């Protein structure tokens, strides 16, 4: 069954929203050549609601669809997006009416700025560098939601030994350089990406800086997405030092240290986000 979502939902006060079963849109990010994120925006056709403004590809959700399925389908229909190239990161209800109607923004990434094609609902599709989104004439609903959807630049520091230890009894300790190289190679393959933080905000992670200590310093990784810091002594000391100087590198932005080590977490500067190794291992 397709198309039973087309139509107006009417709230108790008579306010109308498109989509009998709600609506959904796709916020799709992809890295530009310099690693910064760009967002795919649709210039709405003049005949559409708030025509001439910029917003996300999206539309009515059919009764049999999840919000993710609806958002990805609409992006395919309205922008020609290859659905197989989309990786969903999060969902966020960004608008609603009394009575149950909701608009859900589905946050997703692509590994590159995908080729697009317009249909009759658009006059243009454009990959817009994220800092420039708010300078454009936006659809009022998207403009209201955008501050809660945009990303902050992230400097992510990896307690590599701690993350390897959290990966389970894989025998990694028998070959620390080899296991470290394998972990960092796998991690590079899933970057850049959007990450959702515990407070519901989003960050953009273009690279992960790995701190290596001991025998792990012999690991081999040659990828710009994984800069390596070799600690002369304690890896924890190096991570604490890097975290304390991170503000000068990412400003404004967010510093994240990936570790489960309570002692190291206690040494991190105020405002630093500590992320569990399991969260990063879940990316792989």
C-alpha positions as a printed NumPy array, in Angstrom:
array([[  0.   ,   0.   ,   0.   ],
       [  1.378,   3.402,  -0.984],
       [  0.098,   6.934,  -0.824],
       [ -2.514,   6.745,   1.945],
       [ -0.653,   9.449,   3.872],
       [ -1.495,  12.235,   1.437],
       [ -3.986,  14.615,   2.979],
       [ -4.317,  17.093,   5.829],
       [ -4.234,  16.313,   9.52 ],
       [ -6.358,  18.761,  11.498],
       [ -5.743,  19.538,  15.162],
       [ -8.474,  20.291,  17.74 ],
       [ -8.093,  24.009,  17.088],
       [ -8.475,  23.588,  13.33 ],
       [ -4.754,  23.968,  12.563],
       [ -3.731,  21.87 ,   9.562],
       [ -0.522,  19.998,   8.725],
       [  0.249,  17.893,   5.664],
       [  0.29 ,  14.14 ,   6.2  ],
       [ -2.658,  12.177,   7.541],
       [ -0.288,   9.925,   9.511],
       [  2.374,  12.527,  10.164],
       [  5.321,  13.545,   8.043],
       [  9.069,  13.05 ,   7.931],
       [ 12.105,  14.638,   6.302],
       [ 15.721,  13.606,   5.768],
       [ 18.573,  15.726,   7.101],
       [ 21.426,  14.254,   5.073],
       [ 25.027,  15.275,   5.719],
       [ 28.119,  14.491,   3.704],
       [ 31.733,  15.67 ,   3.87 ],
       [ 33.083,  18.31 ,   1.526],
       [ 36.61 ,  17.993,   0.138],
       [ 38.041,  19.708,   3.223],
       [ 36.132,  17.408,   5.607],
       [ 33.545,  19.987,   6.673],
       [ 29.915,  18.858,   6.627],
       [ 27.404,  19.891,   4.001],
       [ 23.627,  19.455,   4.233],
       [ 21.356,  18.59 ,   1.314],
       [ 18.671,  21.285,   0.965],
       [ 15.708,  21.548,  -1.357],
       [ 14.567,  24.876,  -2.865],
       [ 10.834,  24.455,  -2.709],
       [  8.743,  24.99 ,  -5.843],
       [  6.72 ,  28.22 ,  -5.929],
       [  3.38 ,  26.38 ,  -5.806],
       [  4.245,  24.465,  -2.626],
       [  3.671,  25.595,   0.961],
       [  6.11 ,  28.452,   1.662],
       [  7.382,  28.092,  -1.893],
       [ 10.74 ,  29.679,  -2.599],
       [ 12.171,  28.754,   0.789],
       [ 14.799,  26.112,   1.521],
       [ 14.105,  22.988,   3.557],
       [ 14.73 ,  19.253,   3.728],
       [ 13.365,  16.682,   1.294],
       [ 10.341,  15.204,   3.018],
       [  6.623,  14.664,   3.019],
       [  3.678,  12.647,   4.263],
       [  4.219,   9.298,   5.966],
       [  2.057,   6.414,   4.827],
       [  0.296,   4.311,   7.446],
       [  2.499,   1.256,   6.897],
       [  5.797,   3.182,   7.019],
       [  8.219,   3.952,   9.797],
       [  9.43 ,   7.534,   9.982],
       [ 12.846,   6.429,   8.706],
       [ 11.334,   4.639,   5.719],
       [  9.178,   7.657,   4.919],
       [ 12.047,  10.145,   5.113],
       [ 14.381,   8.057,   2.972],
       [ 11.631,   7.35 ,   0.423],
       [ 10.817,  11.057,   0.138],
       [ 14.512,  11.9  ,  -0.361],
       [ 14.67 ,   9.341,  -3.147],
       [ 11.497,  10.651,  -4.815],
       [ 12.263,  14.36 ,  -4.446],
       [ 16.06 ,  14.37 ,  -4.759],
       [ 16.968,  11.106,  -6.493],
       [ 19.049,  10.021,  -3.506],
       [ 20.423,   6.478,  -3.645],
       [ 18.838,   4.931,  -0.547],
       [ 21.658,   2.384,  -0.245],
       [ 24.126,   5.251,   0.278],
       [ 22.277,   6.639,   3.326],
       [ 23.206,   5.687,   6.9  ],
       [ 20.705,   6.79 ,   9.527],
       [ 22.156,   8.224,  12.745],
       [ 19.137,   9.483,  14.732],
       [ 15.484,  10.541,  14.686],
       [ 14.045,  13.679,  16.227],
       [ 10.427,  14.852,  16.445],
       [ 10.791,  18.51 ,  15.51 ],
       [  7.146,  19.594,  15.229],
       [  3.745,  18.41 ,  16.364],
       [  0.075,  19.181,  16.872],
       [ -2.266,  18.354,  19.705],
       [ -4.031,  15.225,  18.574],
       [ -0.989,  13.242,  17.535],
       [  0.385,  14.661,  14.265],
       [  4.188,  14.852,  14.243],
       [  6.979,  15.809,  11.883],
       [ 10.092,  13.695,  12.405],
       [ 13.508,  14.723,  11.164],
       [ 15.654,  11.708,  10.35 ],
       [ 19.364,  12.537,  10.665],
       [ 21.62 ,  10.598,   8.3  ],
       [ 25.051,  10.624,   6.683],
       [ 26.466,   9.784,   3.283],
       [ 30.146,   9.163,   2.595],
       [ 30.163,  11.78 ,  -0.178],
       [ 27.964,  14.508,  -1.635],
       [ 25.63 ,  12.302,  -3.651],
       [ 24.356,  13.048,  -7.137],
       [ 20.815,  14.457,  -7.038],
       [ 17.925,  14.93 ,  -9.446],
       [ 14.906,  17.184,  -8.949],
       [ 11.217,  16.502,  -9.412],
       [  8.319,  18.944,  -9.683],
       [  8.485,  19.807,  -5.97 ],
       [ 11.901,  21.464,  -6.263],
       [ 13.504,  24.222,  -8.289],
       [ 16.999,  23.358,  -7.036],
       [ 18.819,  20.891,  -4.841],
       [ 22.053,  22.   ,  -3.223],
       [ 24.697,  20.652,  -0.869],
       [ 25.114,  23.614,   1.485],
       [ 28.101,  23.937,   3.853],
       [ 26.569,  23.601,   7.295],
       [ 27.597,  27.048,   8.627],
       [ 25.796,  28.65 ,   5.667],
       [ 22.433,  26.946,   6.228],
       [ 21.115,  29.572,   8.635],
       [ 21.965,  32.388,   6.186],
       [ 19.458,  31.09 ,   3.624],
       [ 15.72 ,  31.87 ,   3.442],
       [ 14.489,  28.771,   5.263],
       [ 11.028,  27.264,   5.559],
       [  9.739,  28.442,   8.936],
       [  9.392,  24.929,  10.369],
       [ 12.939,  24.004,   9.375],
       [ 14.291,  27.33 ,  10.625],
       [ 12.734,  26.679,  14.029],
       [ 14.149,  23.152,  14.227],
       [ 17.609,  23.861,  12.806],
       [ 19.332,  25.027,  16.045],
       [ 18.595,  21.625,  17.618],
       [ 19.774,  19.719,  14.53 ],
       [ 22.998,  21.433,  13.552],
       [ 26.342,  19.948,  14.532],
       [ 29.25 ,  21.347,  16.47 ],
       [ 32.792,  20.571,  15.268],
       [ 34.295,  17.785,  17.366],
       [ 37.863,  17.059,  18.352],
       [ 37.78 ,  13.411,  19.397],
       [ 40.645,  11.856,  21.346],
       [ 40.863,   8.071,  21.631],
       [ 42.219,   6.18 ,  24.642],
       [ 43.247,   3.437,  22.252],
       [ 44.381,   0.851,  24.81 ],
       [ 41.179,   1.312,  26.802],
       [ 39.032,   0.914,  23.703],
       [ 40.897,  -2.241,  22.69 ],
       [ 40.375,  -3.612,  26.184],
       [ 36.651,  -2.971,  25.87 ],
       [ 36.464,  -4.938,  22.622],
       [ 36.381,  -8.232,  24.525],
       [ 38.588, -11.329,  24.764],
       [ 39.877, -11.192,  21.193],
       [ 43.491, -11.903,  22.11 ],
       [ 44.489,  -8.381,  21.114],
       [ 47.15 ,  -8.233,  23.837],
       [ 49.221, -10.917,  22.056],
       [ 49.837,  -8.514,  19.166],
       [ 49.225,  -4.991,  20.363],
       [ 50.586,  -3.251,  17.241],
       [ 48.539,  -5.483,  14.914],
       [ 45.343,  -5.167,  16.932],
       [ 45.817,  -1.412,  17.204],
       [ 46.364,  -1.068,  13.459],
       [ 43.239,  -3.121,  12.726],
       [ 41.107,  -1.063,  15.121],
       [ 42.245,   2.275,  13.72 ],
       [ 41.834,   1.116,  10.11 ],
       [ 38.264,   0.037,  10.853],
       [ 37.572,   3.319,  12.608],
       [ 38.884,   5.398,   9.703],
       [ 36.459,   3.621,   7.382],
       [ 33.414,   5.017,   9.243],
       [ 34.578,   8.646,   9.254],
       [ 33.54 ,  11.433,   8.899],
       [ 30.198,  11.063,  10.657],
       [ 27.489,  12.689,  12.722],
       [ 27.392,  11.692,  16.381],
       [ 24.567,  12.267,  18.854],
       [ 25.588,  13.228,  22.391],
       [ 23.751,  12.231,  25.601],
       [ 22.172,  15.69 ,  25.893],
       [ 20.571,  15.289,  22.455],
       [ 22.896,  17.669,  20.596],
       [ 24.884,  16.616,  17.547],
       [ 28.545,  16.786,  16.594],
       [ 30.502,  16.273,  13.386],
       [ 33.549,  14.025,  13.693],
       [ 35.895,  14.386,  10.703],
       [ 38.783,  12.534,  12.37 ],
       [ 39.73 ,  10.684,  15.546],
       [ 43.089,  11.319,  17.196],
       [ 44.505,   8.083,  18.598],
       [ 46.886,   8.118,  21.554],
       [ 49.26 ,   5.141,  21.566],
       [ 51.498,   3.963,  24.386],
       [ 53.938,   1.123,  24.945],
       [ 54.206,  -1.554,  22.249],
       [ 51.119,  -0.157,  20.513],
       [ 53.289,   2.721,  19.26 ],
       [ 54.603,   0.309,  16.605],
       [ 51.148,   0.187,  15.017],
       [ 50.906,   1.274,  11.391],
       [ 48.115,   3.557,  10.245],
       [ 48.389,   5.951,   7.32 ],
       [ 45.073,   7.769,   7.064],
       [ 44.411,  11.486,   7.516],
       [ 41.229,  10.595,   9.397],
       [ 43.276,   9.009,  12.202],
       [ 46.106,  11.294,  13.391],
       [ 48.321,   9.439,  15.881],
       [ 49.974,  10.72 ,  19.056],
       [ 52.746,   8.517,  20.487],
       [ 52.985,   8.911,  24.247],
       [ 56.521,   8.841,  25.598],
       [ 55.13 ,   7.754,  28.951],
       [ 51.575,   7.366,  30.178],
       [ 48.835,   7.47 ,  27.574],
       [ 46.541,   9.01 ,  30.197],
       [ 48.982,  11.895,  30.702],
       [ 49.059,  12.552,  26.959],
       [ 45.27 ,  12.422,  26.681],
       [ 44.845,  14.846,  29.583],
       [ 47.395,  17.193,  28.015],
       [ 45.72 ,  17.094,  24.603],
       [ 42.289,  17.662,  26.135],
       [ 43.546,  20.692,  28.024],
       [ 44.804,  22.302,  24.797],
       [ 41.848,  21.27 ,  22.611],
       [ 39.975,  24.571,  22.913],
       [ 42.617,  26.316,  20.837],
       [ 42.148,  23.714,  18.08 ],
       [ 38.355,  23.49 ,  17.984],
       [ 36.741,  26.802,  18.933],
       [ 33.841,  26.908,  19.173],
       [ 33.357,  23.19 ,  19.341],
       [ 33.315,  20.095,  21.479],
       [ 36.187,  18.029,  22.85 ],
       [ 35.424,  14.351,  23.318],
       [ 37.651,  11.786,  25.01 ],
       [ 36.751,   8.158,  24.405],
       [ 37.623,   6.216,  27.547],
       [ 36.093,   4.215,  30.371],
       [ 39.009,   5.011,  32.7  ],
       [ 37.527,   6.803,  35.713],
       [ 40.858,   8.253,  36.748],
       [ 41.386,   9.823,  33.346],
       [ 37.811,  11.085,  33.213],
       [ 38.374,  12.879,  36.519],
       [ 41.38 ,  14.697,  35.029],
       [ 39.592,  16.076,  31.98 ],
       [ 38.901,  19.81 ,  31.743],
       [ 35.418,  21.111,  32.466],
       [ 33.212,  20.906,  29.41 ],
       [ 34.967,  17.883,  27.938],
       [ 32.612,  15.056,  27.005],
       [ 33.682,  11.562,  28.029],
       [ 32.314,   8.921,  25.683],
       [ 32.145,   5.202,  26.387],
       [ 34.353,   2.913,  24.26 ],
       [ 31.262,   0.813,  23.549],
       [ 29.688,   3.764,  21.727],
       [ 32.621,   4.018,  19.311],
       [ 32.932,   0.239,  18.935],
       [ 29.255,   0.312,  17.974],
       [ 30.208,   2.323,  14.893],
       [ 32.215,  -0.605,  13.517]])
